[in-house]
Coordinates of C-alpha atoms and ligand atoms in Angstrom, one line a residue:
X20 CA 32.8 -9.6 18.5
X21 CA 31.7 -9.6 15.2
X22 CA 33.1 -6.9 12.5
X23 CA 30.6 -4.5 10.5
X24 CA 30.5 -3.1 7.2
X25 CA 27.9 -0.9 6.6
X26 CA 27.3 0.4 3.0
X27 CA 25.3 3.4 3.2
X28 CA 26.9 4.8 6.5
X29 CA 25.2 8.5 6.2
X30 CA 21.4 7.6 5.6
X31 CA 19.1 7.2 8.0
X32 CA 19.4 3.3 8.6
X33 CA 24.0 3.6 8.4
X34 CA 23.7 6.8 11.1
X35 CA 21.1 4.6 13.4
X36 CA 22.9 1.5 12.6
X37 CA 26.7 3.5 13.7
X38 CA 24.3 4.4 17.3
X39 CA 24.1 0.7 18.0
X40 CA 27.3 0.0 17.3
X41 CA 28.8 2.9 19.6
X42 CA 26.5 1.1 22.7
X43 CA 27.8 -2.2 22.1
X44 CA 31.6 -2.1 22.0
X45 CA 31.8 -5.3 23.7
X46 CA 29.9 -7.0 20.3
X47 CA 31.0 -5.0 17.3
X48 CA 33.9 -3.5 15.7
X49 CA 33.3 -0.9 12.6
X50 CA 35.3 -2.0 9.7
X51 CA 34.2 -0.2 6.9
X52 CA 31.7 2.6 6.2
X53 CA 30.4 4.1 2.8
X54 CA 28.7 7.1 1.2
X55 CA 27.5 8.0 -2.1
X56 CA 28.5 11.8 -1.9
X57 CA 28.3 13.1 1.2
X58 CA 31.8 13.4 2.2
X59 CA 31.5 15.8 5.5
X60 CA 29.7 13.3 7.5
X61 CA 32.0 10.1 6.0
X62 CA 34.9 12.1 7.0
X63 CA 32.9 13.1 10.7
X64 CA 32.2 9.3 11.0
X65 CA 35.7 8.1 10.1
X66 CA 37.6 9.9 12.6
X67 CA 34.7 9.0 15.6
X68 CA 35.2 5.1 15.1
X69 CA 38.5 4.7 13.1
X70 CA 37.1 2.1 10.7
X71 CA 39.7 -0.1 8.8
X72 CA 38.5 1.6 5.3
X73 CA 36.1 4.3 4.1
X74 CA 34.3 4.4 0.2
X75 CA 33.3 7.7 -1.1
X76 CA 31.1 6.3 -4.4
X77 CA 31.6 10.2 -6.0
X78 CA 35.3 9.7 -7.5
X79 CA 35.1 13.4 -7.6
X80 CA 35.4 13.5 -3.8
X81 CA 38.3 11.4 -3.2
X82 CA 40.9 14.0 -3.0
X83 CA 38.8 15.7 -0.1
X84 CA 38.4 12.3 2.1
X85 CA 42.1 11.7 1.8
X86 CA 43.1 14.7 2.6
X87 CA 40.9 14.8 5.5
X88 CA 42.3 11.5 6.9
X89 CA 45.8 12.2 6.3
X90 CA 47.5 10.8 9.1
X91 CA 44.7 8.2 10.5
X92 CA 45.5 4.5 9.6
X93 CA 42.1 4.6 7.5
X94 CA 42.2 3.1 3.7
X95 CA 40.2 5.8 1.6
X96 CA 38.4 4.5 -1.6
X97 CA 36.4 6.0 -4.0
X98 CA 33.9 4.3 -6.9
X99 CA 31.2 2.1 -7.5
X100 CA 33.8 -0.9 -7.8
X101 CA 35.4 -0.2 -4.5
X102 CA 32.2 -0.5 -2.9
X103 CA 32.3 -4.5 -4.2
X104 CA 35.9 -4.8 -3.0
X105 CA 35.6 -3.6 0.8
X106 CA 33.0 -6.4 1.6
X107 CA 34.9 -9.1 0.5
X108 CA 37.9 -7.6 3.4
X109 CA 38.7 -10.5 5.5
X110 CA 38.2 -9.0 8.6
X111 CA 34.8 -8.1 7.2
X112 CA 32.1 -10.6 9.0
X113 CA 28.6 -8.8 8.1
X114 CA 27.7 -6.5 5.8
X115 CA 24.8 -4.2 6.6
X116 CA 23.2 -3.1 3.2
X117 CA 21.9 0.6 3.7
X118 CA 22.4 2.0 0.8
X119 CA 19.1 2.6 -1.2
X120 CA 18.5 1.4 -4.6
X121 CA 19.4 -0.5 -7.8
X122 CA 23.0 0.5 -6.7
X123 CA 23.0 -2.5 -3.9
X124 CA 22.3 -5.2 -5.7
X125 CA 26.3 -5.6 -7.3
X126 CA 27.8 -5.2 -3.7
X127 CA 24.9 -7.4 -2.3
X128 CA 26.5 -10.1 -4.8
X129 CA 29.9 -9.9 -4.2
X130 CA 28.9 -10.1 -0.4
X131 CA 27.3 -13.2 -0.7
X132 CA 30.2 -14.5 -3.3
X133 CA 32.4 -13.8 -0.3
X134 CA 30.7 -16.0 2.0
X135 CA 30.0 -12.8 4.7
X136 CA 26.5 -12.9 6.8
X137 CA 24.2 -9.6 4.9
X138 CA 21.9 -7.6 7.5
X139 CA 19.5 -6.4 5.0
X140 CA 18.3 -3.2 4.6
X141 CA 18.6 -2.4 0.7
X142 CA 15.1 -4.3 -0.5
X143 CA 15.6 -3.1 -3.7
X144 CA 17.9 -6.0 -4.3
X145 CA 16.0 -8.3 -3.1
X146 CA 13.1 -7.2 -5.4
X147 CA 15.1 -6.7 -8.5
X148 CA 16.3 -9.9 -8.2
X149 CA 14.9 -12.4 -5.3
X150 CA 16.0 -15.8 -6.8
X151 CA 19.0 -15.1 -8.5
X152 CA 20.0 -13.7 -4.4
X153 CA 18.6 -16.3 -2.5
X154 CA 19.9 -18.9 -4.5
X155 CA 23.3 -17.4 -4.0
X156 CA 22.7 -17.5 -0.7
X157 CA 21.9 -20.6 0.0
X158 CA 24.9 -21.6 -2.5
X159 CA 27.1 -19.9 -0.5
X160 CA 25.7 -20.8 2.9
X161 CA 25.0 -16.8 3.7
X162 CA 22.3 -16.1 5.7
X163 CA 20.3 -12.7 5.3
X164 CA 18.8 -10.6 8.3
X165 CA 16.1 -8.8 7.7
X166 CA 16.4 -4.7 9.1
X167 CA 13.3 -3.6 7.4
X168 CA 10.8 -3.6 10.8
X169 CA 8.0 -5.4 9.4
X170 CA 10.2 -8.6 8.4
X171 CA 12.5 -8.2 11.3
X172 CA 8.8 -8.3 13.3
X173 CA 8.0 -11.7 11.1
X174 CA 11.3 -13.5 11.8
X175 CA 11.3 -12.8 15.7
X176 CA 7.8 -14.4 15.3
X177 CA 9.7 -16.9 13.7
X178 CA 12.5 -17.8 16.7
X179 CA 11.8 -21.2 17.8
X180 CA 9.6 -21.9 14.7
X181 CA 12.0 -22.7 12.0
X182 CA 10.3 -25.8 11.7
X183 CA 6.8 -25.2 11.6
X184 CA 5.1 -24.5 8.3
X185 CA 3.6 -20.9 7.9
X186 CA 0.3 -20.7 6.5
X187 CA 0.1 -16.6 5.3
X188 CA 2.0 -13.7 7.1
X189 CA 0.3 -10.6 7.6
X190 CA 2.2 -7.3 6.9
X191 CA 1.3 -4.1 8.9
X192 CA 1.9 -0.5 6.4
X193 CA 1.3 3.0 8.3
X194 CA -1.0 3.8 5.5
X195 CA 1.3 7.0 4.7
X196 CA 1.1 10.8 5.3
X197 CA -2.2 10.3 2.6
X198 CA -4.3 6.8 3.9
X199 CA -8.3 7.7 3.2
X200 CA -7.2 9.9 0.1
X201 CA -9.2 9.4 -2.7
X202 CA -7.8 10.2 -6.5
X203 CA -8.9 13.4 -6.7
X204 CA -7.4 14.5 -3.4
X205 CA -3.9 12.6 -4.3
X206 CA -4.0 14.9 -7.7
X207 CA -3.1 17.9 -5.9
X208 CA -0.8 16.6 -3.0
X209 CA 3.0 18.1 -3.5
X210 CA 6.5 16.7 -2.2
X211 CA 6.6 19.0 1.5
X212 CA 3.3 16.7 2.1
X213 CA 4.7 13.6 0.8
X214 CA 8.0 14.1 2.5
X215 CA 6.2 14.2 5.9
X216 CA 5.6 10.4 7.1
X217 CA 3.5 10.5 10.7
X218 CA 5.2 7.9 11.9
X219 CA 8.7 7.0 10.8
X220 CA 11.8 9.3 9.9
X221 CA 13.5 7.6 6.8
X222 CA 15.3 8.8 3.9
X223 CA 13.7 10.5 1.1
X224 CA 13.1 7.6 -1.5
X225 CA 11.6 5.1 1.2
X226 CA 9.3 8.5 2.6
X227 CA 8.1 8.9 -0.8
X228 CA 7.3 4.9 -1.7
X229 CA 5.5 4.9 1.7
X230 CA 3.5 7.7 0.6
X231 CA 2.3 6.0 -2.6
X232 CA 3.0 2.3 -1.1
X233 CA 5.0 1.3 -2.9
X234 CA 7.2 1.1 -0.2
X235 CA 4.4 -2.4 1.2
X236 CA 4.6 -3.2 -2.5
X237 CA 8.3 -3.7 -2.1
X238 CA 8.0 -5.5 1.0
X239 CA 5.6 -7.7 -0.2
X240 CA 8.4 -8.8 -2.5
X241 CA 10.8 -8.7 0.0
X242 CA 9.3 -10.3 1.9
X243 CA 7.9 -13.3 -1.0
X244 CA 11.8 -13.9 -0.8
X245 CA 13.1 -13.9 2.8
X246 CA 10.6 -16.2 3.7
X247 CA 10.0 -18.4 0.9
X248 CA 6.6 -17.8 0.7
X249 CA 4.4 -18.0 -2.2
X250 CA 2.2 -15.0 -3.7
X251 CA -0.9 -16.0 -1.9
X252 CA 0.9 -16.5 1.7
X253 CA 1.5 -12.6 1.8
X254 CA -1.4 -10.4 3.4
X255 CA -1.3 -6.4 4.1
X256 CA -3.7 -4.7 6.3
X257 CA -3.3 -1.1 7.3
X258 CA -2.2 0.0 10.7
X259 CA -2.1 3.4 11.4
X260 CA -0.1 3.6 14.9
X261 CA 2.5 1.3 13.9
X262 CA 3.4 -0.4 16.9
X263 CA 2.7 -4.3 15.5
X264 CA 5.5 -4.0 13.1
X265 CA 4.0 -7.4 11.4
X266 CA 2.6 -11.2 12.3
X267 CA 3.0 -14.7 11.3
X268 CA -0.2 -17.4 11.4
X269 CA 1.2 -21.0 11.8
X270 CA -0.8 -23.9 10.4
X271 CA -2.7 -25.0 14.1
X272 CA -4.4 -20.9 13.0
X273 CA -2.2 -19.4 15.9
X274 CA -1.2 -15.8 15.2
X275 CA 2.4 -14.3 16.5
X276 CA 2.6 -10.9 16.4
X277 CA 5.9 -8.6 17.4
X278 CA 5.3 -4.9 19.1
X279 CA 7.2 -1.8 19.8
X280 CA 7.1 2.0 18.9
X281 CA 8.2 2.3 15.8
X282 CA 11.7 2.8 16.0
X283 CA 14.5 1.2 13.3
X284 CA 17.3 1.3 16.1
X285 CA 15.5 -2.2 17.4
X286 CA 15.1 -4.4 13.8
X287 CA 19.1 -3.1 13.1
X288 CA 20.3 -4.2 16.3
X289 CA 18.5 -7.8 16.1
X290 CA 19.9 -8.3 13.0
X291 CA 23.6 -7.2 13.5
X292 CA 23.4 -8.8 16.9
X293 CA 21.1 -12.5 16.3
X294 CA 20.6 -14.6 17.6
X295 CA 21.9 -12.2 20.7
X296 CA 19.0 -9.8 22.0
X297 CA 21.2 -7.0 23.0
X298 CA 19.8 -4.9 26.3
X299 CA 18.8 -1.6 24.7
X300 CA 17.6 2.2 26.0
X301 CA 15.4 2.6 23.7
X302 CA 12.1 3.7 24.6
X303 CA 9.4 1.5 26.0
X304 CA 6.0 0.6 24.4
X305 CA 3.1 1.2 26.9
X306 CA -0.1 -0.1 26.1
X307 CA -1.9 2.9 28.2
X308 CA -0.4 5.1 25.3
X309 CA -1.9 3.2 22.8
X310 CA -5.5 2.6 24.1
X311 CA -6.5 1.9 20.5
X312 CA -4.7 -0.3 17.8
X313 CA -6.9 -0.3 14.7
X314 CA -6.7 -1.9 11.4
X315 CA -8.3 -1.6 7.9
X316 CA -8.2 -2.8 4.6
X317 CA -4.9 -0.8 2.3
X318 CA -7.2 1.1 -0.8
X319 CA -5.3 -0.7 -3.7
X320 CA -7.5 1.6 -6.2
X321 CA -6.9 4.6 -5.2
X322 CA -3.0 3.3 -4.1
X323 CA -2.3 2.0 -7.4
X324 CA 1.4 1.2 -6.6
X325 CA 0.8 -1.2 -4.7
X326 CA -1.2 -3.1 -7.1
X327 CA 1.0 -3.0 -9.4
X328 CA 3.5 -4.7 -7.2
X329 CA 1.0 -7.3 -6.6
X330 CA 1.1 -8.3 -10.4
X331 CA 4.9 -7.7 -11.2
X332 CA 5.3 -10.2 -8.2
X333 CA 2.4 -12.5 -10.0
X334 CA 4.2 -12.4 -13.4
X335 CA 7.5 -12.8 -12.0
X336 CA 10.9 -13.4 -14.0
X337 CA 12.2 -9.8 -14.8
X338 CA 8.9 -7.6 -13.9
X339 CA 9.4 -7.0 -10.5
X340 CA 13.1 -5.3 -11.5
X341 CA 11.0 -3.4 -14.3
X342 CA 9.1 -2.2 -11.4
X343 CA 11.0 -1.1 -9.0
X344 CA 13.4 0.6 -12.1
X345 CA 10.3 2.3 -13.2
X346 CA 9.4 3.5 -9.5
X347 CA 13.4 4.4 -9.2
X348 CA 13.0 7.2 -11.6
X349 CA 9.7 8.1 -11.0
X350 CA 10.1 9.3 -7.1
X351 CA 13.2 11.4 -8.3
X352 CA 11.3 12.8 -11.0
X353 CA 8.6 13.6 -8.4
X354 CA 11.3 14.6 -6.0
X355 CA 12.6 17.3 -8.5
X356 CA 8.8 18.2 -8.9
X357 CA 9.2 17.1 -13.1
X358 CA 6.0 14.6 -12.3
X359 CA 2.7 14.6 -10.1
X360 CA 2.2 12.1 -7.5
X361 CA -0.4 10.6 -9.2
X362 CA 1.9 10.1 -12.7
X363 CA 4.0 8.0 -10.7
X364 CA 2.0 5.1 -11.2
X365 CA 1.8 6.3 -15.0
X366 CA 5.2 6.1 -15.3
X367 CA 5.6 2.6 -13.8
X368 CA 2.6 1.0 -15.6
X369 CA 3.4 2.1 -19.0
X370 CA 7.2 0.9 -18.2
X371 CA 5.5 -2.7 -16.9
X372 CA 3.4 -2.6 -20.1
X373 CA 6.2 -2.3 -22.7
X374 CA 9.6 -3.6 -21.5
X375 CA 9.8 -7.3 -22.9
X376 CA 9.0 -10.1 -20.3
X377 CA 12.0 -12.6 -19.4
X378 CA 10.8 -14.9 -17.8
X379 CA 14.2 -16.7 -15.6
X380 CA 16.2 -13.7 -15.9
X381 CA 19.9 -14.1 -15.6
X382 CA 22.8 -11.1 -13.5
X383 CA 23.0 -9.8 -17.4
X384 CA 19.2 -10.0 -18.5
X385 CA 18.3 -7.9 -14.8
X386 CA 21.6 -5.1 -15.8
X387 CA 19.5 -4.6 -19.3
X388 CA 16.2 -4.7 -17.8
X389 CA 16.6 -2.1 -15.5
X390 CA 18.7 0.0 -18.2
X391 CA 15.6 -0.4 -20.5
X392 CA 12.9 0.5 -17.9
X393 CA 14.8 3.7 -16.8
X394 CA 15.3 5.4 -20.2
X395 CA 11.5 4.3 -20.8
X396 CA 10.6 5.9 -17.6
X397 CA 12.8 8.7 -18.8
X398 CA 10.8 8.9 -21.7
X399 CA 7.5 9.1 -20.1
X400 CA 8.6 11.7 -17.5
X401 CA 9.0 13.7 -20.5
X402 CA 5.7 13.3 -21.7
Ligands
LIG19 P1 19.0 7.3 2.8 O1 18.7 8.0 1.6 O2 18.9 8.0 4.1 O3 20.6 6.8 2.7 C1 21.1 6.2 1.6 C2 22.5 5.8 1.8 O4 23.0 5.2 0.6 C3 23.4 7.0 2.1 O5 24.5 6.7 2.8 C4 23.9 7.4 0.6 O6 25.1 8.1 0.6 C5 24.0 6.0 0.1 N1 23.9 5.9 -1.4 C6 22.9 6.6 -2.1 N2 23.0 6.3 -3.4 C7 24.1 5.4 -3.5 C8 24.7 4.7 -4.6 N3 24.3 4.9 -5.9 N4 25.7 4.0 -4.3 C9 26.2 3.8 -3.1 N5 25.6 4.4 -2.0 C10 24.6 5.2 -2.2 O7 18.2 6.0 2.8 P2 17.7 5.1 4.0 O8 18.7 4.9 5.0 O9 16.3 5.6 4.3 O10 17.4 3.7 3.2 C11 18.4 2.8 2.9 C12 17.8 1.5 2.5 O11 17.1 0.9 3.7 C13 16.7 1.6 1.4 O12 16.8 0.5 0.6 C14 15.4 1.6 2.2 O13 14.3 1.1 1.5 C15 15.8 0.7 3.4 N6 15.0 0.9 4.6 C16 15.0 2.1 5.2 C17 14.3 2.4 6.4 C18 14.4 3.6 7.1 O14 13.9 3.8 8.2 N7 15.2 4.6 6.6 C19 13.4 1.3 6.9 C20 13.4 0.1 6.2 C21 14.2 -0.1 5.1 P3 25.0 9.8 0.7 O15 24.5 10.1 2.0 O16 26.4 10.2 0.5 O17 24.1 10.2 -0.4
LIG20 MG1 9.4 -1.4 6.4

């Protein structure tokens, strides 16, 4: 039986995440659940599974929780710091991060600090600051589960393989609501278009940075880290059906590859129940459906996001937390239509450009990075 935080409870990876934990009551227990401000479905989800304690981030919103859940044996918290405090619980054994953004990198800490196993959802962390965490980790003896598909896809691959060198994984990416645009189309495209992935349903943020790609730029990063790979070990083709969620080439040129419709229930549940593969319902991939898988090369002109998350990754040190700080602000700006799709990159390579370089960043130096990059971003959202 293992027992579950999940920080991020009422986004798209915590409600998919609380569905695999209600079909296996024999392996998990819900312990704690979180949300940043959305209080009706914390309060739906607290009474359903009775965790041991529930966060509300908004302080604001404490009163209404508590009130709520008046009369349940549930601890209600509210605040940023609580959120570090709840996974350090000792009856706490993993931590699922699904929360999105900057915000998970604190709680991601304390995790570690606190010696509890991380299912990994929140990549932001991992890109803001990939050494600092995986050094911790391995400090700590912590392992991290990947949840985002394509690296979930890359360590099945890896099951039985811990030993054998990798010589370059390849990472599959949709291509987005926009693959074969060209500049001039991408102009004009507005949020409603942007918002609509053909393939996956995911939170707004991770929509919009799979839109612009970003969101492979990120995972590229990622998955640089998870793997301990270096720059060059780290392909991306596009896959437009995606149903091979990612593969792994070993060094005899063998190629592993992991398939399925594209559905996050599976990567959660493998990474809240490793090395266990859980029996599942979920629906079947048929190869008769599919008579066609088809690849191509990802347009990094015309997608310059993703570029630039090639050479934040190349320079290292504190650039990739520039980045992603950068890209932060920009998809809210573009999701409160202040900037045009195309002025996202704009923001982020004028941020990349000017925020001075450290190059082995410490907790501190990332906390004034990303402060910097965000009220520089701010400034060019202005513009
Ligand atoms: P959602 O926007 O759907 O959910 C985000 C969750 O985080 C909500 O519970 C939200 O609370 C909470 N939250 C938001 N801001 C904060 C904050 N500042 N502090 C604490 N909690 C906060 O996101 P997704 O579920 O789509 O994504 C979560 C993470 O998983 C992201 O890092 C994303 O990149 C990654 N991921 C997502 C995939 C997907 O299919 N959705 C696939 C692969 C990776 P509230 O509801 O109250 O606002
Ligand atoms: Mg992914």
């Amino acid at each position: 039986m293992k027992r579950i935080a999940i920080l991020g409870s009422t986004g798209s990876i915590g409600t998919q995440a609380l569905d695999v934990i209600k079909a296996h009551p024999e392996s998990f227990e819900l312990e704690v659940i979180t949300a940043h401000s959305n209080a009706g479905l914390l309060v739906q989800q607290a009474l359903e599974f009775k965790p041991n304690a529930v966060v509300i981030v908004r302080e604001d919103l404490y009163e209404q929780v508590r009130e709520a859940l008046q009369g349940e044996d549930i601890k209600v918290y509210a605040g940023s710091k609580a959120l570090c405090s709840v996974v350090e619980m000792g009856t706490v054994d993993m931590v699922l991060t699904a929360m999105v953004g900057y915000a998970g990198l604190l709680p991601t800490i304390r995790t570690i600090k606190a010696g509890k196993q991380i299912a990994l959802a929140n990549k932001e962390t991992l890109v803001v600051a990939g050494q600092l965490i995986t050094d911790l980790a391995k400090e700590h003896g912590v392992n991290i589960y990947p949840v985002d598909s394509e690296h979930s896809a890359i360590f099945q691959c890896l099951a039985g393989e811990f030993h054998n060198p990798i010589e370059k994984i390849i990472l599959t990416a949709s291509g987005g609501p926009f693959r074969g645009y060209k500049a001039a189309e991408l102009e004009k495209v507005t949020k409603a278009q942007a918002l609509k992935h053909p393939n996956w349903d995911m939170g707004a943020k991770i929509t919009i940075d799979s839109a612009s790609l970003m969101n492979k730029g990120l995972e590229v990063i990622e998955a640089k880290w998870l793997f301990g790979l270096r720059n060059e070990q780290i392909d991306v083709v596009v896959h437009p059906q995606s149903i091979i969620h990612s593969l792994v080439q070993f060094e005899d040129g063998s190629i592993k590859a992991q398939l399925g419709l594209p559905d996050m229930k599976l990567p959660i549940q493998y990474a809240l129940g490793y090395p266990q593969r859980l029996k599942s319902d979920f629906p079947r991939f048929s190869f008769l459906d599919y008579p066609q898988l088809t690849f191509e090369q990802p347009d990094l002109e015309t997608f310059r996001n993703l570029q630039l998350a090639y050479e934040a990754m190349a320079k290292g040190g504190n650039m990739p937390c520039i980045l992603n700080a950068a890209n932060e602000v920009a998809v809210s700006a573009f999701l409160r239509d202040e900037v045009s799709f195309l002025g996202m990159s704009d923001m982020i390579e004028s941020c990349l450009a000017k925020v001075a370089y450290i190059a082995n960043p410490s907790y501190e130096d990332y906390v004034s990075t990303d402060g910097e990059a965000r009220a520089l971003a701010m400034e060019c959202k202005c513009k």
